mmCIF file of C-alpha atoms in Angstrom:
data_model
loop_
_atom_site.group_PDB
_atom_site.id
_atom_site.type_symbol
_atom_site.label_atom_id
_atom_site.label_comp_id
_atom_site.label_asym_id
_atom_site.label_seq_id
_atom_site.Cartn_x
_atom_site.Cartn_y
_atom_site.Cartn_z
ATOM 1 C CA MET A 73 24.237 12.914 -6.194
ATOM 2 C CA THR A 74 23.947 13.736 -2.601
ATOM 3 C CA ALA A 75 21.639 11.907 -0.036
ATOM 4 C CA THR A 76 19.116 14.477 2.031
ATOM 5 C CA LYS A 77 17.048 13.585 5.035
ATOM 6 C CA THR A 78 13.829 14.876 4.254
ATOM 7 C CA PRO A 79 12.418 17.034 6.936
ATOM 8 C CA HIS A 80 8.792 15.923 7.985
ATOM 9 C CA ALA A 81 6.839 18.738 7.483
ATOM 10 C CA LYS A 82 3.473 18.505 6.347
ATOM 11 C CA PRO A 83 1.976 21.273 4.245
ATOM 12 C CA PRO A 84 -2.088 21.846 3.785
ATOM 13 C CA VAL A 85 -4.131 19.733 2.439
ATOM 14 C CA ALA A 86 -8.064 19.571 1.572
ATOM 15 C CA ASP A 87 -8.144 15.241 2.794
ATOM 16 C CA ASN A 88 -7.364 15.817 6.607
ATOM 17 C CA VAL A 89 -8.764 12.652 7.421
ATOM 18 C CA LEU A 90 -5.943 10.695 5.562
ATOM 19 C CA ARG A 91 -3.946 12.852 6.707
ATOM 20 C CA GLY A 92 -1.931 13.077 10.283
ATOM 21 C CA PRO A 93 -0.272 10.307 12.513
ATOM 22 C CA GLY A 94 -2.476 7.827 12.069
ATOM 23 C CA LEU A 95 -1.667 7.355 8.221
ATOM 24 C CA SER A 96 1.990 5.872 8.386
ATOM 25 C CA ARG A 97 1.860 5.184 11.928
ATOM 26 C CA PRO A 98 -0.888 3.368 13.297
ATOM 27 C CA ASP A 99 -1.386 3.712 16.934
ATOM 28 C CA ALA A 100 0.130 1.494 19.125
ATOM 29 C CA VAL A 101 -2.225 -2.064 20.091
ATOM 30 C CA ALA A 102 -1.660 -4.248 23.120
ATOM 31 C CA ARG A 103 -0.451 -7.404 21.049
ATOM 32 C CA PRO A 104 -0.915 -11.030 22.622
ATOM 33 C CA SER A 105 2.001 -13.043 23.394
ATOM 34 C CA ARG A 106 2.792 -15.973 20.612
ATOM 35 C CA ALA A 107 1.371 -18.469 22.939
ATOM 36 C CA GLU A 108 -2.058 -17.050 22.612
ATOM 37 C CA ALA A 109 -1.759 -16.045 18.800
ATOM 38 C CA GLU A 110 -1.534 -20.108 18.431
ATOM 39 C CA GLU A 111 -4.755 -20.664 21.157
ATOM 40 C CA ALA A 112 -6.635 -18.378 18.948
ATOM 41 C CA VAL A 113 -5.862 -20.771 15.475
ATOM 42 C CA ARG A 114 -6.960 -23.687 17.714
ATOM 43 C CA THR A 115 -9.736 -22.376 18.646
ATOM 44 C CA LEU A 116 -10.797 -21.360 14.817
ATOM 45 C CA ILE A 117 -10.050 -25.508 13.688
ATOM 46 C CA ARG A 118 -12.143 -26.481 16.554
ATOM 47 C CA TRP A 119 -14.902 -23.779 15.407
ATOM 48 C CA ALA A 120 -14.308 -25.520 12.261
ATOM 49 C CA GLY A 121 -14.978 -28.894 12.863
ATOM 50 C CA ASP A 122 -11.931 -30.397 13.286
ATOM 51 C CA ASP A 123 -9.280 -31.436 15.345
ATOM 52 C CA PRO A 124 -6.253 -29.700 16.067
ATOM 53 C CA ALA A 125 -4.088 -31.870 17.752
ATOM 54 C CA ARG A 126 -4.382 -34.542 14.576
ATOM 55 C CA GLU A 127 -1.168 -34.852 12.948
ATOM 56 C CA GLY A 128 -1.859 -33.254 9.990
ATOM 57 C CA LEU A 129 -2.500 -29.713 11.868
ATOM 58 C CA VAL A 130 -0.783 -30.156 15.236
ATOM 59 C CA GLY A 131 1.794 -27.058 13.740
ATOM 60 C CA THR A 132 -0.745 -25.380 12.061
ATOM 61 C CA PRO A 133 -1.069 -22.455 14.499
ATOM 62 C CA ASP A 134 2.404 -22.574 14.482
ATOM 63 C CA ARG A 135 2.831 -21.961 11.104
ATOM 64 C CA VAL A 136 -0.222 -19.794 10.373
ATOM 65 C CA VAL A 137 1.272 -17.086 13.262
ATOM 66 C CA ARG A 138 4.479 -17.555 10.964
ATOM 67 C CA SER A 139 2.686 -16.794 8.145
ATOM 68 C CA TYR A 140 0.431 -13.271 9.666
ATOM 69 C CA GLU A 141 4.275 -12.193 10.867
ATOM 70 C CA GLU A 142 5.305 -12.078 6.876
ATOM 71 C CA PHE A 143 1.665 -11.229 5.681
ATOM 72 C CA PHE A 144 1.229 -8.272 8.342
ATOM 73 C CA ALA A 145 4.656 -6.870 8.491
ATOM 74 C CA GLY A 146 3.842 -3.518 7.026
ATOM 75 C CA TYR A 147 3.199 -2.447 11.051
ATOM 76 C CA GLY A 148 5.927 -2.432 11.517
ATOM 77 C CA ILE A 149 7.705 -0.326 9.119
ATOM 78 C CA ASP A 150 7.429 3.378 9.158
ATOM 79 C CA PRO A 151 6.587 4.573 5.682
ATOM 80 C CA VAL A 152 8.040 8.144 6.054
ATOM 81 C CA GLU A 153 10.898 6.764 7.281
ATOM 82 C CA ILE A 154 11.477 4.598 4.206
ATOM 83 C CA LEU A 155 10.890 8.479 1.828
ATOM 84 C CA SER A 156 13.006 9.879 4.270
ATOM 85 C CA ARG A 157 16.145 9.829 2.367
ATOM 86 C CA THR A 158 16.220 11.544 -1.173
ATOM 87 C CA PHE A 159 18.310 12.965 -3.533
ATOM 88 C CA GLU A 160 18.746 16.657 -4.589
ATOM 89 C CA GLU A 161 21.581 16.733 -7.265
ATOM 90 C CA THR A 162 19.287 15.474 -10.363
ATOM 91 C CA ASP A 163 20.740 17.710 -12.948
ATOM 92 C CA GLY A 164 17.957 20.080 -13.075
ATOM 93 C CA TYR A 165 15.379 16.821 -13.513
ATOM 94 C CA ASP A 166 11.969 17.811 -13.558
ATOM 95 C CA GLU A 167 10.164 15.544 -15.553
ATOM 96 C CA MET A 168 7.419 12.819 -14.408
ATOM 97 C CA VAL A 169 8.700 9.434 -12.541
ATOM 98 C CA VAL A 170 6.799 6.035 -13.411
ATOM 99 C CA LEU A 171 7.214 2.878 -11.157
ATOM 100 C CA ARG A 172 4.361 0.464 -12.916
ATOM 101 C CA ASP A 173 3.365 -2.959 -12.217
ATOM 102 C CA ILE A 174 4.296 -3.345 -8.344
ATOM 103 C CA ARG A 175 3.421 -5.888 -7.221
ATOM 104 C CA VAL A 176 0.390 -5.445 -4.740
ATOM 105 C CA GLU A 177 -0.199 -7.930 -1.669
ATOM 106 C CA SER A 178 -2.634 -7.333 0.764
ATOM 107 C CA TYR A 179 -5.407 -8.436 2.880
ATOM 108 C CA CYS A 180 -9.119 -7.375 3.081
ATOM 109 C CA GLU A 181 -9.814 -6.071 6.719
ATOM 110 C CA HIS A 182 -13.089 -6.866 6.478
ATOM 111 C CA HIS A 183 -12.658 -10.264 5.974
ATOM 112 C CA MET A 184 -8.765 -11.241 6.199
ATOM 113 C CA VAL A 185 -8.149 -12.275 3.001
ATOM 114 C CA PRO A 186 -5.519 -11.441 0.197
ATOM 115 C CA ILE A 187 -6.216 -8.650 -2.553
ATOM 116 C CA ILE A 188 -3.936 -9.052 -5.130
ATOM 117 C CA GLY A 189 -2.923 -6.494 -7.802
ATOM 118 C CA LYS A 190 -0.599 -4.307 -9.063
ATOM 119 C CA ALA A 191 0.249 -0.023 -8.234
ATOM 120 C CA HIS A 192 1.905 2.389 -10.628
ATOM 121 C CA VAL A 193 3.033 5.546 -8.830
ATOM 122 C CA ALA A 194 4.801 8.421 -10.260
ATOM 123 C CA TYR A 195 5.477 11.886 -9.275
ATOM 124 C CA LEU A 196 6.724 15.377 -10.147
ATOM 125 C CA PRO A 197 9.681 16.179 -8.818
ATOM 126 C CA ARG A 198 10.065 20.013 -7.271
ATOM 127 C CA ARG A 199 13.980 20.123 -5.669
ATOM 128 C CA ARG A 200 13.699 15.655 -4.183
ATOM 129 C CA VAL A 201 13.950 12.390 -5.597
ATOM 130 C CA VAL A 202 14.041 9.274 -4.346
ATOM 131 C CA GLY A 203 15.487 5.730 -4.765
ATOM 132 C CA ILE A 204 12.794 3.647 -7.379
ATOM 133 C CA SER A 205 12.896 0.881 -4.597
ATOM 134 C CA LYS A 206 11.647 3.113 -2.180
ATOM 135 C CA LEU A 207 8.735 3.328 -3.380
ATOM 136 C CA ALA A 208 8.063 0.007 -4.018
ATOM 137 C CA ARG A 209 8.760 -0.612 -0.299
ATOM 138 C CA LEU A 210 6.198 2.167 0.403
ATOM 139 C CA VAL A 211 3.441 0.473 -1.633
ATOM 140 C CA GLU A 212 4.437 -3.135 0.295
ATOM 141 C CA ALA A 213 4.796 -0.897 3.413
ATOM 142 C CA TYR A 214 0.805 0.126 3.200
ATOM 143 C CA GLY A 215 -0.228 -3.266 1.241
ATOM 144 C CA LYS A 216 1.119 -5.773 3.978
ATOM 145 C CA ARG A 217 -1.747 -4.542 6.530
ATOM 146 C CA LEU A 218 -5.084 -5.028 6.937
ATOM 147 C CA GLN A 219 -6.433 -2.957 4.018
ATOM 148 C CA ILE A 220 -9.210 -1.584 1.875
ATOM 149 C CA GLN A 221 -8.162 -0.364 -1.475
ATOM 150 C CA GLU A 222 -9.133 3.022 -1.472
ATOM 151 C CA LYS A 223 -7.475 3.716 1.528
ATOM 152 C CA MET A 224 -4.163 2.433 0.587
ATOM 153 C CA THR A 225 -4.570 3.950 -2.615
ATOM 154 C CA ALA A 226 -5.079 7.562 -0.466
ATOM 155 C CA GLN A 227 -2.066 6.455 2.030
ATOM 156 C CA ILE A 228 0.616 5.766 -0.982
ATOM 157 C CA ALA A 229 -0.373 8.924 -2.473
ATOM 158 C CA ASN A 230 -0.672 10.987 0.514
ATOM 159 C CA THR A 231 2.624 9.509 2.335
ATOM 160 C CA ILE A 232 4.881 10.464 -1.032
ATOM 161 C CA ASP A 233 3.153 14.027 -1.037
ATOM 162 C CA GLU A 234 4.234 14.776 2.367
ATOM 163 C CA VAL A 235 7.479 13.669 2.381
ATOM 164 C CA LEU A 236 8.787 14.523 -0.776
ATOM 165 C CA GLN A 237 6.905 17.663 -1.151
ATOM 166 C CA PRO A 238 6.771 16.990 -5.321
ATOM 167 C CA GLU A 239 4.967 18.954 -7.906
ATOM 168 C CA GLY A 240 2.508 16.154 -7.805
ATOM 169 C CA VAL A 241 1.868 12.685 -7.115
ATOM 170 C CA ALA A 242 -0.618 10.018 -8.786
ATOM 171 C CA VAL A 243 -1.069 6.286 -7.315
ATOM 172 C CA VAL A 244 -3.404 3.778 -9.221
ATOM 173 C CA VAL A 245 -3.783 0.360 -7.345
ATOM 174 C CA GLU A 246 -5.267 -2.568 -9.666
ATOM 175 C CA ALA A 247 -6.344 -5.319 -7.562
ATOM 176 C CA GLN A 248 -8.677 -8.803 -7.445
ATOM 177 C CA HIS A 249 -10.029 -9.307 -4.109
ATOM 178 C CA GLN A 250 -10.501 -12.857 -2.629
ATOM 179 C CA CYS A 251 -13.432 -11.684 -0.866
ATOM 180 C CA MET A 252 -15.571 -11.102 -3.665
ATOM 181 C CA THR A 253 -13.673 -13.851 -5.649
ATOM 182 C CA THR A 254 -14.409 -17.237 -2.918
ATOM 183 C CA ARG A 255 -16.827 -16.183 -0.913
ATOM 184 C CA GLY A 256 -19.959 -13.923 -1.094
ATOM 185 C CA VAL A 257 -21.101 -13.242 -4.783
ATOM 186 C CA HIS A 258 -18.316 -15.747 -6.430
ATOM 187 C CA LYS A 259 -17.412 -13.060 -9.178
ATOM 188 C CA THR A 260 -14.240 -13.973 -10.725
ATOM 189 C CA GLY A 261 -12.212 -12.296 -13.003
ATOM 190 C CA VAL A 262 -13.336 -9.062 -11.848
ATOM 191 C CA THR A 263 -10.901 -6.052 -10.896
ATOM 192 C CA MET A 264 -10.949 -3.179 -8.659
ATOM 193 C CA VAL A 265 -9.147 0.198 -9.593
ATOM 194 C CA THR A 266 -8.495 3.208 -7.930
ATOM 195 C CA SER A 267 -6.483 6.435 -8.218
ATOM 196 C CA ARG A 268 -5.366 8.876 -6.620
ATOM 197 C CA MET A 269 -4.422 12.404 -7.986
ATOM 198 C CA LEU A 270 -2.706 15.221 -6.238
ATOM 199 C CA GLY A 271 -0.734 18.674 -7.404
ATOM 200 C CA ALA A 272 -0.358 18.937 -11.477
ATOM 201 C CA PHE A 273 -1.815 15.454 -11.676
ATOM 202 C CA ARG A 274 -5.216 16.436 -10.632
ATOM 203 C CA THR A 275 -5.143 19.821 -12.209
ATOM 204 C CA ASP A 276 -3.285 19.499 -15.100
ATOM 205 C CA PRO A 277 -5.230 17.193 -17.693
ATOM 206 C CA SER A 278 -2.426 16.795 -19.980
ATOM 207 C CA THR A 279 0.285 15.687 -16.967
ATOM 208 C CA ARG A 280 -2.978 13.256 -15.811
ATOM 209 C CA ARG A 281 -3.241 12.243 -19.531
ATOM 210 C CA GLU A 282 -0.101 11.711 -19.477
ATOM 211 C CA PHE A 283 0.870 9.277 -16.761
ATOM 212 C CA LEU A 284 -2.127 6.974 -17.240
ATOM 213 C CA THR A 285 -0.768 6.375 -21.007
ATOM 214 C CA MET A 286 2.517 5.790 -19.626
ATOM 215 C CA ILE A 287 0.969 2.816 -17.119
ATOM 216 C CA GLY A 288 -1.408 1.374 -19.847
ATOM 217 C CA ASN A 289 -4.256 2.141 -21.722
ATOM 218 C CA PRO A 290 -6.562 4.673 -19.458
ATOM 219 C CA SER A 291 -10.022 4.564 -21.841
ATOM 220 C CA SER A 292 -9.746 0.811 -20.109
ATOM 221 C CA ARG A 293 -9.967 1.728 -16.339
ATOM 222 C CA GLY A 294 -12.436 4.691 -17.433
ATOM 223 C CA MET A 295 -10.309 7.790 -15.452
ATOM 224 C CA GLU A 296 -8.930 9.511 -18.858
#
C-alpha cells in the first residue's frame, strides 16, 4: 500500500457547531505550573477535612498530578494528525470498515469523574483507508479529555468524516457515568448510548442496519 498524507479539506456539513478548529484542536489555555497544580490538590485535601502534610497524604498531590497527566493526555494530541496517514491502494475495497468494542476512558466535564465504556466506529471508504490502530487512537484522543458523551461521539465521527472524506461514518458509544452511579441519583448498571451517523449511514437504512447488526443487537439499543 502507498501511504498518503491526507489534505485537511473540510467538506460542507450541516452541523457547523461541531466543526471547525475547536473540534480537533482546543484553544490554548494558560496552564498553571506543576507546583501550582499540586498546591491545588493540597487545598482540596484540606477542604475535604484532612491534613495534606500527614504521612499517608504527603505524596498525594504529586501522584494526583501525574495521574491527571494520563487522564487528560488527549489535550496534547491532534486528532486530525492521527488520521493524516492514509492508504489508497486497497484493490478496490469499498465495503464497510468496522472497529468494535474500543475501550473508552473519559471524564465527565461536570464532575470530573470517570466515564467508562466502549465505542464502535465504522466508515465506508471512498478512496482512502487508514490503519485500524488510528481509529482506536482517535477515540482515545477525544476520550482523554473533560467531556460529555454526546460531544465526544460527534467529535469522533466528524473528524473521520473531515479527514478521510468517506461515503459515510458511524459511531456508537456505550458508557457508564460515575457521576450517576457514585453520586446524585446513585443508579448503578445504567448505560448511556449515543450515536452519530453521517453520509450513507444516515441516509441508507440498510447500511445503518448492517452496521448496527455487526456491533451487536441493535434492537436492544433502540436505534434500528
